[in-house]
mmCIF file of C-alpha atoms in Angstrom:
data_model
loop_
_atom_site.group_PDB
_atom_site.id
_atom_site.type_symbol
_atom_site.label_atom_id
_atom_site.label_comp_id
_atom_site.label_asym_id
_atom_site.label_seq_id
_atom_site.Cartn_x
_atom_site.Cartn_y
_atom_site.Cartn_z
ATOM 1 C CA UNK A 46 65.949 79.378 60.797
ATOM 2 C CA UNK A 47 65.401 77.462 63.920
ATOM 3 C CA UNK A 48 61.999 75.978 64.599
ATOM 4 C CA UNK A 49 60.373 73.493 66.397
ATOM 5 C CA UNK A 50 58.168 70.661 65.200
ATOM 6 C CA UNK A 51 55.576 68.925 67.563
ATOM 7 C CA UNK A 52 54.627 65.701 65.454
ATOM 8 C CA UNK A 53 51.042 64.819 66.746
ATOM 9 C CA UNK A 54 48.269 67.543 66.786
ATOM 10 C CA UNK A 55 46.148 65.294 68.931
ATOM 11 C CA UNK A 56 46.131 62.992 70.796
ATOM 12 C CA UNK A 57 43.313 60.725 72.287
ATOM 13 C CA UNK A 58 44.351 58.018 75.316
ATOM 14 C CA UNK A 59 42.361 55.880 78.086
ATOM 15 C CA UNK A 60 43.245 56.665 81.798
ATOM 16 C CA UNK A 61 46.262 54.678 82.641
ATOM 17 C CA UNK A 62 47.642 54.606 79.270
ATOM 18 C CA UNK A 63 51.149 55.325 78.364
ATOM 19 C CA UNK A 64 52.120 58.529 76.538
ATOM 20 C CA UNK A 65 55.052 60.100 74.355
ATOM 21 C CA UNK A 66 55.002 62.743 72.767
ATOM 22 C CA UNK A 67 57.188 63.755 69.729
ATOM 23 C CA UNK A 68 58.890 67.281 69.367
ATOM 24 C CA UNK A 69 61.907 68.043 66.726
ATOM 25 C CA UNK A 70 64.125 70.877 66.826
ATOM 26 C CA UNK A 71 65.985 72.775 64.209
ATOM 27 C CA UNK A 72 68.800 74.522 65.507
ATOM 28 C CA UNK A 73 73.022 74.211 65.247
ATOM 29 C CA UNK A 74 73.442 75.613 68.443
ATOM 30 C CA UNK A 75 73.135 75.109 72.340
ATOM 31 C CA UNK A 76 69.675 74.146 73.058
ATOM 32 C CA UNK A 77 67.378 74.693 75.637
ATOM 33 C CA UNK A 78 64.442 72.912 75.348
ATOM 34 C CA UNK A 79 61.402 73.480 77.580
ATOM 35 C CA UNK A 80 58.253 71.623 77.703
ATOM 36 C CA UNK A 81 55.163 73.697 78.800
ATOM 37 C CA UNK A 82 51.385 72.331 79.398
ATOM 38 C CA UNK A 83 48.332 74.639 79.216
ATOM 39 C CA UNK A 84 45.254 73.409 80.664
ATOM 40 C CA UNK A 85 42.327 73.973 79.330
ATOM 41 C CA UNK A 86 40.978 77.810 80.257
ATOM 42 C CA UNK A 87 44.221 78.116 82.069
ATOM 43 C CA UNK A 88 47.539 79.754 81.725
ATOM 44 C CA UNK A 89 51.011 78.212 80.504
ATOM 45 C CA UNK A 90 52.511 76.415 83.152
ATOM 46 C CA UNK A 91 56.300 74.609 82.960
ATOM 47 C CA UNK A 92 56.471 71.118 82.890
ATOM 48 C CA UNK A 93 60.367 70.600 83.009
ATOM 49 C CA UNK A 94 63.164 72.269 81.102
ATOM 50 C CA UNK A 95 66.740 70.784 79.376
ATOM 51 C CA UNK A 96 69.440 73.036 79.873
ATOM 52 C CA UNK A 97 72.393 70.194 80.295
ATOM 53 C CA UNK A 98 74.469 67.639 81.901
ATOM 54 C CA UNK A 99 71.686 64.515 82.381
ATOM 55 C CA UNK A 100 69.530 64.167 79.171
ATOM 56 C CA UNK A 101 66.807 62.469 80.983
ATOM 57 C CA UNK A 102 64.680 65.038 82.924
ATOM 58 C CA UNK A 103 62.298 64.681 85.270
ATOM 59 C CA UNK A 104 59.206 67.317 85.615
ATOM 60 C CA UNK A 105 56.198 67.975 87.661
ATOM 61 C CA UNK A 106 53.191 65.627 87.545
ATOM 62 C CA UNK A 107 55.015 62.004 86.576
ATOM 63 C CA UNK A 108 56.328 63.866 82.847
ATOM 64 C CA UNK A 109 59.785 63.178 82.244
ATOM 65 C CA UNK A 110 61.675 63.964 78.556
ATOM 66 C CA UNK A 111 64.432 62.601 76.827
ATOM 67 C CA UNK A 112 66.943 65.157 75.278
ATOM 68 C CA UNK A 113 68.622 63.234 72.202
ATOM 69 C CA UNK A 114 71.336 65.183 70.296
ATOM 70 C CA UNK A 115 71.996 62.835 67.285
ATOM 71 C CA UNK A 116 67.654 62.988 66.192
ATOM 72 C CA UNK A 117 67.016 66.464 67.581
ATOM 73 C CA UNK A 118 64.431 65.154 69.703
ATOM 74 C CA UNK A 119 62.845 66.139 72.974
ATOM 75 C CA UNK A 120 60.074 64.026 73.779
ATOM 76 C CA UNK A 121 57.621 63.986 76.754
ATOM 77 C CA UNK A 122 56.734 60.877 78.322
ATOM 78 C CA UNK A 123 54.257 59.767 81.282
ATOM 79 C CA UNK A 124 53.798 55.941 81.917
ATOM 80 C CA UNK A 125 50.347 56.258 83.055
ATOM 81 C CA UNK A 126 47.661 58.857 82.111
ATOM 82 C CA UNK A 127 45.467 60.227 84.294
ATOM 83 C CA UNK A 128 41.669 62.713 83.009
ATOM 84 C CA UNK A 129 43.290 65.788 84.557
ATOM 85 C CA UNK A 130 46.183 65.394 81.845
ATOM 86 C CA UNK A 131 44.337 66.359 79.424
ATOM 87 C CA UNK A 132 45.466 69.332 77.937
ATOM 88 C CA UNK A 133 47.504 70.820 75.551
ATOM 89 C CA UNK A 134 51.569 70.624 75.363
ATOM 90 C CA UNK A 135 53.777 72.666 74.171
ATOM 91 C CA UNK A 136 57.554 72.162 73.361
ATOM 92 C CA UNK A 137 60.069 75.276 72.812
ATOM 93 C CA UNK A 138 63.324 76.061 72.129
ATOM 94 C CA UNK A 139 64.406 78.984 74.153
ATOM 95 C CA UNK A 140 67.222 81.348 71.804
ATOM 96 C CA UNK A 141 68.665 83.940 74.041
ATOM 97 C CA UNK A 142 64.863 84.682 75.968
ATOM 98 C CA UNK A 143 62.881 84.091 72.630
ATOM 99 C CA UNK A 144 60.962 81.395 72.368
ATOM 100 C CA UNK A 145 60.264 78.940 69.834
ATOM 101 C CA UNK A 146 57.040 76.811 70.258
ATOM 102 C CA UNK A 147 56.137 73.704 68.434
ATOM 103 C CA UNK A 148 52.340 74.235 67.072
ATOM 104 C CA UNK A 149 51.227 72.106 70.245
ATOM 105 C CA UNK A 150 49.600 68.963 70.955
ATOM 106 C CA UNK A 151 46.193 68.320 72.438
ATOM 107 C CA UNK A 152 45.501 65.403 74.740
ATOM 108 C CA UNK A 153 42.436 63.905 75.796
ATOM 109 C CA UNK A 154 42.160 61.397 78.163
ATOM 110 C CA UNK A 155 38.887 59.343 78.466
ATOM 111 C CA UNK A 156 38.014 58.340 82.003
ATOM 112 C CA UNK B 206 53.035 87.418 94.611
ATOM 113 C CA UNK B 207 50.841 87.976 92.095
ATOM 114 C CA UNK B 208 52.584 86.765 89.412
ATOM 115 C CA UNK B 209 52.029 87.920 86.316
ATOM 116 C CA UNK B 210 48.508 89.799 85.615
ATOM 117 C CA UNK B 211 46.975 90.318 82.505
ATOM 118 C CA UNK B 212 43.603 92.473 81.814
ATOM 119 C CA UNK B 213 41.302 92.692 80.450
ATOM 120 C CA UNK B 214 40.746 89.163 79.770
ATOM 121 C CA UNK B 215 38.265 89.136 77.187
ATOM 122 C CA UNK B 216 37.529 91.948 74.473
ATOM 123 C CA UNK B 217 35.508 91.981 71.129
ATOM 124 C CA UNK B 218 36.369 95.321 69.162
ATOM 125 C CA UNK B 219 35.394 96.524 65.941
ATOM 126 C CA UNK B 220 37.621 96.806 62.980
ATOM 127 C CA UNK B 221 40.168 100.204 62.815
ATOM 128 C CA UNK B 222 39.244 100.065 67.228
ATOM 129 C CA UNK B 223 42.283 100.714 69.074
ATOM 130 C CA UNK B 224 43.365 99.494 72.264
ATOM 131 C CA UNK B 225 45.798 98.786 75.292
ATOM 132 C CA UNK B 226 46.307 94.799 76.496
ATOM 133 C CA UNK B 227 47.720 95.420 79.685
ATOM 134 C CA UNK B 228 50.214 93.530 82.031
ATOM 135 C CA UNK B 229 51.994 93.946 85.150
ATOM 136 C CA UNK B 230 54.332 91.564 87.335
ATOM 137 C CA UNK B 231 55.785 91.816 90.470
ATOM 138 C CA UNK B 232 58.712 89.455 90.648
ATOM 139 C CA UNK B 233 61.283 91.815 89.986
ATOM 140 C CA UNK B 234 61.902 90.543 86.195
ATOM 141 C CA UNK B 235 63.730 92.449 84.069
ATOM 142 C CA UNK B 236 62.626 90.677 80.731
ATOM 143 C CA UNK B 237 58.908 90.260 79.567
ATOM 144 C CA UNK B 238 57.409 89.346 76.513
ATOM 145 C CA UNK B 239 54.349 89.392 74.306
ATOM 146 C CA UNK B 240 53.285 86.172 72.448
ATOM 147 C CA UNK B 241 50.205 85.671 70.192
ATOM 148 C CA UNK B 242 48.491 81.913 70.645
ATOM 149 C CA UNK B 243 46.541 80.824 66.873
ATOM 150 C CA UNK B 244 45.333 77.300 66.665
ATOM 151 C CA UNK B 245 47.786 75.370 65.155
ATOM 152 C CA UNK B 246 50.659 78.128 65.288
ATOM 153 C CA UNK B 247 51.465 77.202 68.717
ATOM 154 C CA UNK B 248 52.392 80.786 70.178
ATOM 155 C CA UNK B 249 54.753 83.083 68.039
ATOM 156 C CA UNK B 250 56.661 86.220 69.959
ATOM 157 C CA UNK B 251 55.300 89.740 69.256
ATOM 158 C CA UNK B 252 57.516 91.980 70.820
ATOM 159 C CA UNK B 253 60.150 91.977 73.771
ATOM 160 C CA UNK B 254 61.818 94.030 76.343
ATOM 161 C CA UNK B 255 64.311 93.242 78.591
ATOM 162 C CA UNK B 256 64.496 96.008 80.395
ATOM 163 C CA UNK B 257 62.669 99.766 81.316
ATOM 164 C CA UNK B 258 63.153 102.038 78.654
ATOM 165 C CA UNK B 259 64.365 98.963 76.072
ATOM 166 C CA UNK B 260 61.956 97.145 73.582
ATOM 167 C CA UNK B 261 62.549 95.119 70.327
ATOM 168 C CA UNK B 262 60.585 93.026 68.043
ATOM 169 C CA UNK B 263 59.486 89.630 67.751
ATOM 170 C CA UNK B 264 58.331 87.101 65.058
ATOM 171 C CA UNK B 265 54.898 89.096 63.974
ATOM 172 C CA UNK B 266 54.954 93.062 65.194
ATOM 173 C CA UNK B 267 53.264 94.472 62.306
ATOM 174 C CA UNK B 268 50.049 96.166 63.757
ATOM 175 C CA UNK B 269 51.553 96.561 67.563
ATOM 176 C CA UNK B 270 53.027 98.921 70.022
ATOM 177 C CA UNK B 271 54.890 98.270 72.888
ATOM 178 C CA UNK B 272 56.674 100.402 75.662
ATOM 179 C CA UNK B 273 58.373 99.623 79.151
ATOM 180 C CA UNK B 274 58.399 102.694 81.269
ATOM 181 C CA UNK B 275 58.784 100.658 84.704
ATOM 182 C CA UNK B 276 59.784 97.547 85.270
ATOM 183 C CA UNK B 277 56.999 95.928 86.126
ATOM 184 C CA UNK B 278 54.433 97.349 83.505
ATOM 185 C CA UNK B 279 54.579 96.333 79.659
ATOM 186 C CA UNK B 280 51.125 97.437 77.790
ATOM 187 C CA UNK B 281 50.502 96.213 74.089
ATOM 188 C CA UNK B 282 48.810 98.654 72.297
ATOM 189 C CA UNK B 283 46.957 97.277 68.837
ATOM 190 C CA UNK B 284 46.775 101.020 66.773
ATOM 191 C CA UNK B 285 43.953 99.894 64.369
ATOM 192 C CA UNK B 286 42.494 96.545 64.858
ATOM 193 C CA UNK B 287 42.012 93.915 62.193
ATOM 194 C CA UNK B 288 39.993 90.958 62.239
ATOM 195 C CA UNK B 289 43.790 89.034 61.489
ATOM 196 C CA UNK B 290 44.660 90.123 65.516
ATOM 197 C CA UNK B 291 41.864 87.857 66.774
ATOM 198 C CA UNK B 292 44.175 85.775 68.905
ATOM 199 C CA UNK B 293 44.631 84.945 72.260
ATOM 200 C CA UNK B 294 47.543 86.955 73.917
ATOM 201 C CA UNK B 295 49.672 86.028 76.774
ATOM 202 C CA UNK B 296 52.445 88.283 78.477
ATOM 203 C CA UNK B 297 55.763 86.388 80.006
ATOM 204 C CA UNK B 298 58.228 87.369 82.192
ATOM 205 C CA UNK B 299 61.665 85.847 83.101
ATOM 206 C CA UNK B 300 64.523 87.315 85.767
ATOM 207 C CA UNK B 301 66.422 88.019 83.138
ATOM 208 C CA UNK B 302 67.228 87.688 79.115
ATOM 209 C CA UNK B 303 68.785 84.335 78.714
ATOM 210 C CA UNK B 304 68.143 80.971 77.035
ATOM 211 C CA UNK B 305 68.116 79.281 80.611
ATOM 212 C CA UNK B 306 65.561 81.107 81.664
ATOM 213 C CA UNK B 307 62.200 79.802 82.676
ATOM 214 C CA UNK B 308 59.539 82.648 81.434
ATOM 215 C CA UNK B 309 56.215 82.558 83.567
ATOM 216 C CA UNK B 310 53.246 83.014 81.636
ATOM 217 C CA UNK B 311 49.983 85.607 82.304
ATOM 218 C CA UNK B 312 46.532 84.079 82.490
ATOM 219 C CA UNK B 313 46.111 85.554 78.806
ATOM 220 C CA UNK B 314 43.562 87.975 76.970
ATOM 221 C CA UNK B 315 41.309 86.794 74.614
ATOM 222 C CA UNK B 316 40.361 89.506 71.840
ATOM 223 C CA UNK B 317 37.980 88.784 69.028
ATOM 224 C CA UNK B 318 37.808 91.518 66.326
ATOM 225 C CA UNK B 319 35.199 91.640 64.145
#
């Protein structure tokens, strides 16, 4: 069955501080990988998404991701943290308009 | 545009209560989706539609109803609450079924059953 792993459950960072975040996929097929970020009493918003063609992608914010095929890997990167990142992210797997989420990762970021 | 609207967004109901989540959008999309957010679970798909008139289920249906008579209205209906549905719930939308689609996400209802 496909699913999606997000290693860290949370994650606690100074301002200015880089970040990565892990997120695994299971799944033989085309992927389309999204990354979303809730903040906190707020709605899911979209980050950025991986259809194809580049495997670097660049999102909203300063987040970028790295699609790698040979790990199954689509981690989130920012160089520099800011307080109003702190939130929680969500990675997915989108099969035919269902989504897959990873269980989520919470950042903090101390000021 | 609104986006998409979710109400009410905070209920506490008693156990065997029944009730409607409701949710509206008015972009025009033709699929929309129900999702259930439990810490730790990340958010797991309840039930779908992806079109008026057309519904199918998700990841975790037992205990819910859905319908689509118009394309811009998809109610969840839980028939006899348990305290297991305490959840947050979030409605999505996308133009149309499709892996590459981006889904836009509802502001969310928060229902505690006790």
């Amino acid at each position: 069955a496909q699913s999606v792993s997000q290693h860290n459950h949370h994650v606690i960072l100074s301002e200015a501080a880089s970040l990565e975040l892990g997120c695994n996929y299971s799944y033989g097929g085309t992927v389309n990988l999204f990354w979303y970020v809730q903040y906190p009493g707020q709605h899911l918003q979209l980050l950025l998404k991986y259809f194809s063609g580049d495997p670097l992608v660049k999102g909203i914010k300063g987040f970028e991701a790295e699609f790698i095929k040979s790990k199954f890997s689509f981690n989130l990167r920012k160089p520099s943290v800011q307080w109003s990142d702190t939130a929680e992210y969500f990675c997915a797997l989108n099969q035919g308009g269902k989504l897959i989420f990873g269980q989520g990762t919470e950042l903090s970021v101390k000021p | 545009n609104a986006g998409v609207t979710q109400t009410p967004k905070f209920q506490v109901l008693k156990t065997g209560q029944s009730m409607t989540l409701q949710c509206a959008q008015d972009m025009n999309h033709e699929y929309m989706s129900w999702y259930r957010q439990d810490p730790g679970m990340g958010l797991r798909l309840i039930h779908y539609s992806v079109g008026a008139g057309i519904t199918d289920q998700g990841e975790v249906p037992n205990g819910y109803n859905v319908s689509r008579s118009t394309t811009e209205d998809f109610p969840l209906r839980l028939l006899s609450a348990a305290p297991s549905q305490t959840s947050v719930y979030f409605c999505a939308s996308s133009y149309l079924r499709g892996s590459g689609e981006t889904q836009y996400f509802g502001p969310g209802t928060r229902l505690l059953v006790l």
